[in-house]
Amino acid sequence: MTDVRSLLAERLAAVRGRIAGAARRAGRDPAAVTLVAVTKTVTPAVAAVVFELGAADLGEGRPQELWKKAAALPAARWHLVGHLQRNKLDRTVPLAALIHSVDSERLLAALDDFGRKRGTPVPVLLEVNCSREAAKGGLRPEDLPALADTLPARSGVEVRGLMTMAAYADDPEAARPTFAELRQLRDRLRGVTGLPLPELSMGMSGDFEVGVEEGATLVRVGTTLFEGLPALE
Ligand SMILES: *Cc1c(COP(=O)(O)O)cnc(C)c1O
């Protein structure tokens, strides 16, 4: 594990340096960007190492994997970045600091019910399919105005902002219009709802610097940190 530790320390410092550089280029405070280390491809032991190295926010794509890793590492702030099935709310919501991937109005309604019953709103982001790829989940940008009207009444959820995934591309610049659109959608939604909507979750290994330049407050980085490290079976 010492090799893993020094390798991860190096990679973590490099990613943090690139986030800071992108923030400075955009005239932003690097401290306004939270790195979510997406541990979905590695063992809980590797996730524990990156947490010990100072990555306090960890992300998982699948609820079952989040349950397992959060049990092994309860001190981390766990983010769910992948699809949440409504029958998994009970086990997932109490473990997640933020659910990035509310991809339908049905899921939002179920989370709203859950939050009302427990008496504390569930912190969430709305996932928007800005790149409009058919294979990708998420709300359509054109669905947001109708959804906006329902948000003030949803006291069981705390909608903290928006999340998107750019289309896969070799050139990170290809993601820029998608990220700029997410920011504009957030600004408009803020205008009509009056909610502060402080968070924009955008940017992965291939495009996180562009995400930061376009205003990301959360970047979700997996491969760049964990490539080649002990994988899940
Ligand atoms: C896997 C995943 C990430 C991390 O992607 P990398 O390209 O490995 O950095 C980020 N966000 C979501 C939603 C993911 O599923």
GROMACS .gro file of N, CA and C in nm, residues 46-161:
model
  348
   46VAL      N    1  -0.837   0.128  -0.119
   46VAL     CA    2  -0.780   0.239  -0.196
   46VAL      C    3  -0.856   0.368  -0.167
   47ALA      N    4  -0.988   0.357  -0.156
   47ALA     CA    5  -1.069   0.475  -0.122
   47ALA      C    6  -1.024   0.531   0.013
   48ALA      N    7  -0.993   0.442   0.105
   48ALA     CA    8  -0.949   0.487   0.238
   48ALA      C    9  -0.818   0.564   0.229
   49VAL      N   10  -0.729   0.521   0.140
   49VAL     CA   11  -0.600   0.589   0.127
   49VAL      C   12  -0.621   0.731   0.074
   50VAL      N   13  -0.702   0.748  -0.028
   50VAL     CA   14  -0.721   0.882  -0.084
   50VAL      C   15  -0.790   0.973   0.019
   51PHE      N   16  -0.878   0.914   0.098
   51PHE     CA   17  -0.942   0.992   0.205
   51PHE      C   18  -0.838   1.037   0.308
   52GLU      N   19  -0.752   0.946   0.348
   52GLU     CA   20  -0.647   0.981   0.446
   52GLU      C   21  -0.554   1.090   0.391
   53LEU      N   22  -0.539   1.091   0.259
   53LEU     CA   23  -0.452   1.193   0.197
   53LEU      C   24  -0.521   1.329   0.187
   54GLY      N   25  -0.646   1.336   0.230
   54GLY     CA   26  -0.712   1.467   0.236
   54GLY      C   27  -0.829   1.486   0.142
   55ALA      N   28  -0.862   1.384   0.062
   55ALA     CA   29  -0.981   1.395  -0.023
   55ALA      C   30  -1.102   1.358   0.064
   56ALA      N   31  -1.169   1.459   0.115
   56ALA     CA   32  -1.277   1.435   0.212
   56ALA      C   33  -1.409   1.399   0.145
   57ASP      N   34  -1.420   1.433   0.016
   57ASP     CA   35  -1.543   1.408  -0.060
   57ASP      C   36  -1.519   1.295  -0.158
   58LEU      N   37  -1.594   1.187  -0.142
   58LEU     CA   38  -1.577   1.070  -0.228
   58LEU      C   39  -1.709   1.041  -0.298
   59GLY      N   40  -1.700   0.989  -0.421
   59GLY     CA   41  -1.821   0.965  -0.498
   59GLY      C   42  -1.830   0.822  -0.547
   60GLU      N   43  -1.953   0.775  -0.559
   60GLU     CA   44  -1.980   0.641  -0.612
   60GLU      C   45  -2.091   0.650  -0.715
   61GLY      N   46  -2.086   0.558  -0.814
   61GLY     CA   47  -2.186   0.560  -0.919
   61GLY      C   48  -2.309   0.477  -0.886
   62ARG      N   49  -2.291   0.370  -0.806
   62ARG     CA   50  -2.404   0.280  -0.780
   62ARG      C   51  -2.436   0.278  -0.631
   63PRO      N   52  -2.566   0.282  -0.599
   63PRO     CA   53  -2.605   0.285  -0.459
   63PRO      C   54  -2.546   0.170  -0.376
   64GLN      N   55  -2.550   0.046  -0.431
   64GLN     CA   56  -2.501  -0.068  -0.352
   64GLN      C   57  -2.353  -0.052  -0.317
   65GLU      N   58  -2.277   0.005  -0.410
   65GLU     CA   59  -2.134   0.025  -0.388
   65GLU      C   60  -2.113   0.137  -0.285
   66LEU      N   61  -2.198   0.237  -0.292
   66LEU     CA   62  -2.190   0.346  -0.192
   66LEU      C   63  -2.218   0.290  -0.052
   67TRP      N   64  -2.317   0.201  -0.039
   67TRP     CA   65  -2.348   0.143   0.093
   67TRP      C   66  -2.224   0.075   0.149
   68LYS      N   67  -2.158  -0.003   0.061
   68LYS     CA   68  -2.044  -0.083   0.104
   68LYS      C   69  -1.927   0.007   0.145
   69LYS      N   70  -1.896   0.104   0.061
   69LYS     CA   71  -1.780   0.189   0.090
   69LYS      C   72  -1.809   0.284   0.206
   70ALA      N   73  -1.932   0.333   0.215
   70ALA     CA   74  -1.964   0.425   0.325
   70ALA      C   75  -1.959   0.351   0.459
   71ALA      N   76  -1.993   0.222   0.457
   71ALA     CA   77  -1.983   0.142   0.581
   71ALA      C   78  -1.837   0.128   0.622
   72ALA      N   79  -1.748   0.112   0.522
   72ALA     CA   80  -1.606   0.096   0.550
   72ALA      C   81  -1.541   0.230   0.586
   73LEU      N   82  -1.600   0.338   0.539
   73LEU     CA   83  -1.536   0.469   0.553
   73LEU      C   84  -1.643   0.575   0.586
   74PRO      N   85  -1.702   0.565   0.706
   74PRO     CA   86  -1.815   0.653   0.738
   74PRO      C   87  -1.775   0.799   0.758
   75ALA      N   88  -1.646   0.827   0.777
   75ALA     CA   89  -1.604   0.966   0.802
   75ALA      C   90  -1.601   1.050   0.674
   76ALA      N   91  -1.599   0.986   0.557
   76ALA     CA   92  -1.596   1.061   0.431
   76ALA      C   93  -1.733   1.123   0.405
   77ARG      N   94  -1.734   1.230   0.324
   77ARG     CA   95  -1.861   1.282   0.272
   77ARG      C   96  -1.886   1.209   0.141
   78TRP      N   97  -1.991   1.129   0.137
   78TRP     CA   98  -2.019   1.045   0.020
   78TRP      C   99  -2.117   1.113  -0.073
   79HIS      N  100  -2.084   1.109  -0.202
   79HIS     CA  101  -2.168   1.168  -0.305
   79HIS      C  102  -2.217   1.055  -0.396
   80LEU      N  103  -2.345   1.050  -0.423
   80LEU     CA  104  -2.393   0.956  -0.525
   80LEU      C  105  -2.400   1.031  -0.657
   81VAL      N  106  -2.324   0.981  -0.756
   81VAL     CA  107  -2.319   1.049  -0.885
   81VAL      C  108  -2.393   0.973  -0.995
   82GLY      N  109  -2.439   0.851  -0.965
   82GLY     CA  110  -2.507   0.769  -1.065
   82GLY      C  111  -2.655   0.752  -1.032
   83HIS      N  112  -2.723   0.676  -1.115
   83HIS     CA  113  -2.869   0.662  -1.105
   83HIS      C  114  -2.913   0.600  -0.973
   84LEU      N  115  -3.016   0.658  -0.915
   84LEU     CA  116  -3.075   0.608  -0.790
   84LEU      C  117  -3.214   0.553  -0.819
   85GLN      N  118  -3.233   0.423  -0.793
   85GLN     CA  119  -3.364   0.362  -0.810
   85GLN      C  120  -3.449   0.398  -0.688
   86ARG      N  121  -3.578   0.419  -0.710
   86ARG     CA  122  -3.662   0.466  -0.599
   86ARG      C  123  -3.670   0.366  -0.485
   87ASN      N  124  -3.652   0.235  -0.516
   87ASN     CA  125  -3.657   0.136  -0.407
   87ASN      C  126  -3.528   0.134  -0.323
   88LYS      N  127  -3.432   0.218  -0.356
   88LYS     CA  128  -3.307   0.220  -0.280
   88LYS      C  129  -3.291   0.349  -0.198
   89LEU      N  130  -3.395   0.429  -0.193
   89LEU     CA  131  -3.386   0.556  -0.120
   89LEU      C  132  -3.354   0.535   0.028
   90ASP      N  133  -3.427   0.442   0.089
   90ASP     CA  134  -3.417   0.425   0.236
   90ASP      C  135  -3.274   0.401   0.281
   91ARG      N  136  -3.202   0.320   0.205
   91ARG     CA  137  -3.066   0.286   0.246
   91ARG      C  138  -2.964   0.389   0.199
   92THR      N  139  -2.995   0.461   0.093
   92THR     CA  140  -2.894   0.548   0.031
   92THR      C  141  -2.895   0.689   0.089
   93VAL      N  142  -3.015   0.745   0.104
   93VAL     CA  143  -3.023   0.886   0.146
   93VAL      C  144  -2.949   0.914   0.277
   94PRO      N  145  -2.964   0.828   0.379
   94PRO     CA  146  -2.894   0.860   0.505
   94PRO      C  147  -2.742   0.858   0.494
   95LEU      N  148  -2.689   0.792   0.391
   95LEU     CA  149  -2.543   0.780   0.377
   95LEU      C  150  -2.483   0.886   0.286
   96ALA      N  151  -2.567   0.955   0.209
   96ALA     CA  152  -2.515   1.045   0.106
   96ALA      C  153  -2.523   1.191   0.151
   97ALA      N  154  -2.411   1.260   0.141
   97ALA     CA  155  -2.407   1.404   0.171
   97ALA      C  156  -2.477   1.482   0.061
   98LEU      N  157  -2.469   1.431  -0.062
   98LEU     CA  158  -2.531   1.498  -0.176
   98LEU      C  159  -2.559   1.393  -0.284
   99ILE      N  160  -2.680   1.398  -0.338
   99ILE     CA  161  -2.716   1.312  -0.452
   99ILE      C  162  -2.713   1.400  -0.576
  100HIS      N  163  -2.615   1.373  -0.666
  100HIS     CA  164  -2.594   1.459  -0.783
  100HIS      C  165  -2.690   1.427  -0.897
  101SER      N  166  -2.757   1.313  -0.888
  101SER     CA  167  -2.813   1.251  -1.008
  101SER      C  168  -2.964   1.235  -1.003
  102VAL      N  169  -3.035   1.340  -0.968
  102VAL     CA  170  -3.181   1.335  -0.973
  102VAL      C  171  -3.221   1.359  -1.118
  103ASP      N  172  -3.258   1.247  -1.185
  103ASP     CA  173  -3.270   1.249  -1.330
  103ASP      C  174  -3.413   1.241  -1.380
  104SER      N  175  -3.510   1.247  -1.288
  104SER     CA  176  -3.650   1.246  -1.332
  104SER      C  177  -3.735   1.316  -1.227
  105GLU      N  178  -3.851   1.362  -1.270
  105GLU     CA  179  -3.941   1.427  -1.176
  105GLU      C  180  -3.997   1.323  -1.078
  106ARG      N  181  -4.011   1.198  -1.124
  106ARG     CA  182  -4.058   1.091  -1.034
  106ARG      C  183  -3.962   1.068  -0.919
  107LEU      N  184  -3.833   1.067  -0.949
  107LEU     CA  185  -3.734   1.048  -0.843
  107LEU      C  186  -3.735   1.169  -0.749
  108LEU      N  187  -3.746   1.288  -0.806
  108LEU     CA  188  -3.750   1.409  -0.723
  108LEU      C  189  -3.870   1.404  -0.627
  109ALA      N  190  -3.984   1.359  -0.678
  109ALA     CA  191  -4.106   1.349  -0.595
  109ALA      C  192  -4.086   1.247  -0.483
  110ALA      N  193  -4.021   1.134  -0.514
  110ALA     CA  194  -3.997   1.030  -0.414
  110ALA      C  195  -3.902   1.081  -0.306
  111LEU      N  196  -3.800   1.155  -0.346
  111LEU     CA  197  -3.705   1.212  -0.249
  111LEU      C  198  -3.774   1.319  -0.164
  112ASP      N  199  -3.863   1.394  -0.226
  112ASP     CA  200  -3.940   1.495  -0.154
  112ASP      C  201  -4.024   1.429  -0.044
  113ASP      N  202  -4.093   1.320  -0.078
  113ASP     CA  203  -4.172   1.244   0.021
  113ASP      C  204  -4.083   1.197   0.134
  114PHE      N  205  -3.969   1.141   0.095
  114PHE     CA  206  -3.875   1.085   0.194
  114PHE      C  207  -3.830   1.195   0.291
  115GLY      N  208  -3.793   1.309   0.237
  115GLY     CA  209  -3.745   1.419   0.321
  115GLY      C  210  -3.852   1.475   0.413
  116ARG      N  211  -3.975   1.482   0.364
  116ARG     CA  212  -4.085   1.531   0.449
  116ARG      C  213  -4.107   1.436   0.565
  117LYS      N  214  -4.108   1.304   0.534
  117LYS     CA  215  -4.135   1.205   0.639
  117LYS      C  216  -4.029   1.209   0.747
  118ARG      N  217  -3.901   1.225   0.705
  118ARG     CA  218  -3.798   1.223   0.808
  118ARG      C  219  -3.780   1.360   0.872
  119GLY      N  220  -3.838   1.463   0.812
  119GLY     CA  221  -3.834   1.596   0.872
  119GLY      C  222  -3.709   1.676   0.842
  120THR      N  223  -3.622   1.626   0.754
  120THR     CA  224  -3.504   1.701   0.710
  120THR      C  225  -3.497   1.691   0.558
  121PRO      N  226  -3.484   1.804   0.488
  121PRO     CA  227  -3.478   1.797   0.343
  121PRO      C  228  -3.355   1.722   0.293
  122VAL      N  229  -3.371   1.653   0.182
  122VAL     CA  230  -3.262   1.575   0.122
  122VAL      C  231  -3.185   1.667   0.026
  123PRO      N  232  -3.054   1.683   0.046
  123PRO     CA  233  -2.976   1.769  -0.045
  123PRO      C  234  -2.952   1.699  -0.179
  124VAL      N  235  -2.991   1.765  -0.287
  124VAL     CA  236  -2.982   1.703  -0.420
  124VAL      C  237  -2.939   1.805  -0.526
  125LEU      N  238  -2.891   1.750  -0.638
  125LEU     CA  239  -2.873   1.828  -0.760
  125LEU      C  240  -2.963   1.767  -0.866
  126LEU      N  241  -3.009   1.847  -0.958
  126LEU     CA  242  -3.085   1.797  -1.072
  126LEU      C  243  -2.987   1.768  -1.186
  127GLU      N  244  -2.993   1.645  -1.237
  127GLU     CA  245  -2.904   1.608  -1.349
  127GLU      C  246  -2.971   1.646  -1.480
  128VAL      N  247  -2.901   1.725  -1.559
  128VAL     CA  248  -2.957   1.773  -1.685
  128VAL      C  249  -2.876   1.715  -1.801
  129ASN      N  250  -2.946   1.661  -1.897
  129ASN     CA  251  -2.883   1.605  -2.016
  129ASN      C  252  -2.863   1.716  -2.119
  130CYS      N  253  -2.763   1.801  -2.094
  130CYS     CA  254  -2.738   1.915  -2.182
  130CYS      C  255  -2.689   1.871  -2.319
  131SER      N  256  -2.613   1.760  -2.323
  131SER     CA  257  -2.557   1.717  -2.451
  131SER      C  258  -2.662   1.645  -2.537
  132ARG      N  259  -2.778   1.619  -2.478
  132ARG     CA  260  -2.893   1.561  -2.549
  132ARG      C  261  -2.862   1.428  -2.616
  133GLU      N  262  -2.772   1.350  -2.553
  133GLU     CA  263  -2.746   1.216  -2.607
  133GLU      C  264  -2.859   1.125  -2.562
  134ALA      N  265  -2.909   1.044  -2.657
  134ALA     CA  266  -3.023   0.959  -2.627
  134ALA      C  267  -2.989   0.855  -2.520
  135ALA      N  268  -2.862   0.809  -2.521
  135ALA     CA  269  -2.823   0.702  -2.430
  135ALA      C  270  -2.805   0.751  -2.286
  136LYS      N  271  -2.807   0.881  -2.267
  136LYS     CA  272  -2.774   0.938  -2.138
  136LYS      C  273  -2.900   0.974  -2.060
  137GLY      N  274  -2.895   0.955  -1.928
  137GLY     CA  275  -3.009   0.992  -1.845
  137GLY      C  276  -3.009   1.140  -1.815
  138GLY      N  277  -3.108   1.181  -1.740
  138GLY     CA  278  -3.114   1.320  -1.699
  138GLY      C  279  -3.237   1.391  -1.752
  139LEU      N  280  -3.267   1.502  -1.689
  139LEU     CA  281  -3.380   1.583  -1.731
  139LEU      C  282  -3.343   1.656  -1.859
  140ARG      N  283  -3.439   1.678  -1.945
  140ARG     CA  284  -3.411   1.757  -2.065
  140ARG      C  285  -3.414   1.905  -2.027
  141PRO      N  286  -3.325   1.984  -2.086
  141PRO     CA  287  -3.326   2.128  -2.052
  141PRO      C  288  -3.465   2.189  -2.066
  142GLU      N  289  -3.539   2.141  -2.167
  142GLU     CA  290  -3.671   2.201  -2.189
  142GLU      C  291  -3.774   2.159  -2.083
  143ASP      N  292  -3.739   2.058  -2.000
  143ASP     CA  293  -3.830   2.017  -1.892
  143ASP      C  294  -3.814   2.105  -1.768
  144LEU      N  295  -3.706   2.183  -1.762
  144LEU     CA  296  -3.678   2.257  -1.638
  144LEU      C  297  -3.782   2.366  -1.605
  145PRO      N  298  -3.833   2.442  -1.703
  145PRO     CA  299  -3.929   2.546  -1.665
  145PRO      C  300  -4.052   2.492  -1.591
  146ALA      N  301  -4.108   2.378  -1.641
  146ALA     CA  302  -4.226   2.322  -1.576
  146ALA      C  303  -4.190   2.271  -1.437
  147LEU      N  304  -4.071   2.210  -1.427
  147LEU     CA  305  -4.026   2.157  -1.298
  147LEU      C  306  -4.000   2.270  -1.198
  148ALA      N  307  -3.953   2.382  -1.251
  148ALA     CA  308  -3.922   2.497  -1.164
  148ALA      C  309  -4.044   2.542  -1.085
  149ASP      N  310  -4.161   2.537  -1.150
  149ASP     CA  311  -4.283   2.582  -1.082
  149ASP      C  312  -4.314   2.497  -0.960
  150THR      N  313  -4.271   2.369  -0.962
  150THR     CA  314  -4.305   2.279  -0.851
  150THR      C  315  -4.202   2.288  -0.737
  151LEU      N  316  -4.084   2.345  -0.765
  151LEU     CA  317  -3.976   2.338  -0.666
  151LEU      C  318  -4.005   2.407  -0.532
  152PRO      N  319  -4.061   2.528  -0.533
  152PRO     CA  320  -4.082   2.595  -0.404
  152PRO      C  321  -4.169   2.513  -0.308
  153ALA      N  322  -4.260   2.430  -0.362
  153ALA     CA  323  -4.349   2.351  -0.276
  153ALA      C  324  -4.283   2.222  -0.228
  154ARG      N  325  -4.168   2.189  -0.280
  154ARG     CA  326  -4.103   2.062  -0.244
  154ARG      C  327  -4.014   2.081  -0.121
  155SER      N  328  -4.077   2.084  -0.006
  155SER     CA  329  -4.002   2.113   0.117
  155SER      C  330  -3.919   1.996   0.164
  156GLY      N  331  -3.938   1.879   0.104
  156GLY     CA  332  -3.861   1.762   0.145
  156GLY      C  333  -3.727   1.746   0.075
  157VAL      N  334  -3.701   1.834  -0.022
  157VAL     CA  335  -3.570   1.831  -0.089
  157VAL      C  336  -3.507   1.970  -0.081
  158GLU      N  337  -3.376   1.970  -0.070
  158GLU     CA  338  -3.302   2.095  -0.082
  158GLU      C  339  -3.228   2.088  -0.216
  159VAL      N  340  -3.284   2.152  -0.318
  159VAL     CA  341  -3.219   2.149  -0.449
  159VAL      C  342  -3.106   2.252  -0.446
  160ARG      N  343  -2.985   2.201  -0.451
  160ARG     CA  344  -2.867   2.288  -0.433
  160ARG      C  345  -2.805   2.332  -0.565
  161GLY      N  346  -2.852   2.277  -0.677
  161GLY     CA  347  -2.797   2.317  -0.806
  161GLY      C  348  -2.817   2.210  -0.911
   0.00000   0.00000   0.00000
